[in-house]
């Protein structure tokens, strides 16, 4: 099955959905100049956050494998698929915003010093410094990579990207 992905009301990509054994594989590709985009699937009066798309030149891609349990949260009748910059949500009303399915819907702040701190907001982890705000992705590297920004938080290592 193939669905169109919309950005600001314009068709800008596709979401391909296929079965792979006991999993459902979803592959999305959009054409966008935005740095980081989150993909949402709407249908059955709910909104499902599929994840953050990975920028690759003038495109952004996302590949997810969902189990049968995860697919129970997924809309059975897809009405539309949209990509939005991080921090924006497709819900116009506060009630609809509560229906967004995300990994966590809490806000947690941990101070490292008075100028550097971590914030967990709407399913995304950020590290705030004097230099700016950084989006944090969990990682496990076998060896150190020069030039890569790494930081530990709650005994886990994260790669930091300027947001």
C-alpha positions as semicolon CSV with decimal commas, in nm:
position;residue;x (nm);y (nm);z (nm)
1;X;0,000;0,000;0,000
2;X;0,122;0,350;-0,074
3;X;0,007;0,678;0,085
4;X;0,091;1,037;-0,012
5;X;0,276;1,255;0,243
6;X;0,175;1,620;0,268
7;X;0,372;1,921;0,392
8;X;0,176;2,249;0,418
9;X;-0,103;2,100;0,208
10;X;0,130;2,002;-0,080
11;X;0,211;1,644;-0,179
12;X;0,585;1,607;-0,108
13;X;0,650;1,235;-0,071
14;X;0,524;0,882;-0,017
15;X;0,477;0,634;0,265
16;X;0,500;0,270;0,155
17;X;0,347;0,009;0,386
18;X;0,420;-0,360;0,339
19;X;0,413;-0,681;0,537
20;X;0,741;-0,851;0,633
21;X;0,658;-1,173;0,817
22;X;0,517;-1,083;1,157
23;X;0,613;-0,716;1,113
24;X;0,471;-0,428;0,914
25;X;0,742;-0,220;0,743
26;X;0,686;0,147;0,673
27;X;0,923;0,340;0,447
28;X;0,874;0,713;0,401
29;X;1,056;0,956;0,175
30;X;0,988;1,328;0,139
31;X;1,145;1,620;-0,044
32;X;1,203;1,897;0,209
33;X;1,445;2,177;0,295
34;X;1,354;2,156;0,666
35;X;1,624;2,007;0,888
36;X;1,424;1,768;1,108
37;X;1,068;1,657;1,040
38;X;0,831;1,430;1,235
39;X;0,595;1,205;1,040
40;X;0,231;1,172;1,154
41;X;-0,035;0,929;1,032
42;X;-0,396;1,035;1,094
43;X;-0,710;0,823;1,082
44;X;-0,978;0,662;1,300
45;X;-1,003;0,994;1,492
46;X;-0,645;0,966;1,623
47;X;-0,296;1,076;1,526
48;X;0,004;0,840;1,536
49;X;0,358;0,980;1,551
50;X;0,564;0,747;1,332
51;X;0,897;0,915;1,420
52;X;1,160;1,168;1,320
53;X;1,274;1,155;0,958
54;X;1,646;1,138;0,883
55;X;1,771;1,417;0,653
56;X;1,962;1,298;0,343
57;X;2,044;1,594;0,119
58;X;1,720;1,744;-0,013
59;X;1,527;1,438;0,104
60;X;1,430;1,298;0,441
61;X;1,370;0,927;0,500
62;X;1,221;0,708;0,771
63;X;1,201;0,330;0,796
64;X;1,005;0,161;1,074
65;X;0,923;-0,201;1,153
66;X;0,614;-0,230;1,371
67;X;0,502;-0,543;1,553
68;X;0,141;-0,657;1,574
69;X;0,115;-0,500;1,921
70;X;0,243;-0,165;1,791
71;X;0,007;-0,186;1,493
72;X;-0,291;-0,197;1,732
73;X;-0,218;0,171;1,813
74;X;-0,184;0,253;1,443
75;X;-0,494;0,385;1,257
76;X;-0,661;0,109;1,051
77;X;-0,815;0,360;0,808
78;X;-0,551;0,616;0,708
79;X;-0,702;0,954;0,621
80;X;-0,380;1,151;0,569
81;X;-0,006;1,140;0,629
82;X;0,175;1,465;0,713
83;X;0,530;1,572;0,796
84;X;0,585;1,869;1,026
85;X;0,897;2,040;1,167
86;X;0,985;1,924;1,520
87;X;0,782;2,104;1,782
88;X;0,475;2,147;1,561
89;X;0,175;1,919;1,605
90;X;-0,105;1,849;1,359
91;X;-0,371;1,890;1,626
92;X;-0,551;2,225;1,623
93;X;-0,742;2,176;1,948
94;X;-0,614;2,078;2,291
95;X;-0,838;1,767;2,294
96;X;-0,689;1,642;1,966
97;X;-0,337;1,708;2,096
98;X;-0,404;1,467;2,387
99;X;-0,484;1,190;2,137
100;X;-0,136;1,203;1,977
101;X;0,034;0,869;2,040
102;X;0,396;0,932;2,136
103;X;0,654;0,744;2,344
104;X;0,604;0,978;2,642
105;X;0,396;1,286;2,707
106;X;0,584;1,434;3,000
107;X;0,827;1,715;3,050
108;X;1,133;1,647;3,259
109;X;1,420;1,885;3,328
110;X;1,753;1,786;3,479
111;X;2,000;2,062;3,558
112;X;2,368;1,981;3,496
113;X;2,485;2,328;3,584
114;X;2,315;2,663;3,582
115;X;2,385;2,707;3,210
116;X;2,348;2,349;3,076
117;X;2,044;2,128;3,123
118;X;1,842;1,844;2,968
119;X;1,473;1,873;2,882
120;X;1,239;1,593;2,771
121;X;0,941;1,738;2,586
122;X;0,674;1,568;2,372
123;X;0,882;1,256;2,318
124;X;1,205;1,441;2,223
125;X;1,514;1,484;2,441
126;X;1,702;1,816;2,419
127;X;2,029;1,940;2,569
128;X;2,029;2,317;2,626
129;X;2,363;2,504;2,651
130;X;2,496;2,856;2,605
131;X;2,569;2,755;2,242
132;X;2,204;2,672;2,175
133;X;1,960;2,382;2,176
134;X;2,059;2,032;2,066
135;X;1,837;1,735;1,983
136;X;1,971;1,416;2,146
137;X;1,957;1,070;1,986
138;X;2,060;0,759;2,183
139;X;2,370;0,585;2,051
140;X;2,619;0,312;2,130
141;X;2,949;0,362;1,949
142;X;3,225;0,102;1,940
143;X;3,496;0,366;1,900
144;X;3,524;0,741;1,933
145;X;3,447;0,948;1,622
146;X;3,630;1,281;1,592
147;X;3,402;1,584;1,563
148;X;3,093;1,403;1,690
149;X;2,917;1,570;1,983
150;X;2,843;1,310;2,254
151;X;2,696;1,353;2,601
152;X;2,588;1,112;2,877
153;X;2,246;1,135;3,041
154;X;2,110;0,883;3,290
155;X;2,387;0,629;3,213
156;X;2,318;0,640;2,838
157;X;2,520;0,802;2,562
158;X;2,357;1,049;2,318
159;X;2,463;1,212;1,991
160;X;2,376;1,582;1,983
161;X;2,252;1,770;1,675
162;X;2,195;2,146;1,665
163;X;1,822;2,221;1,667
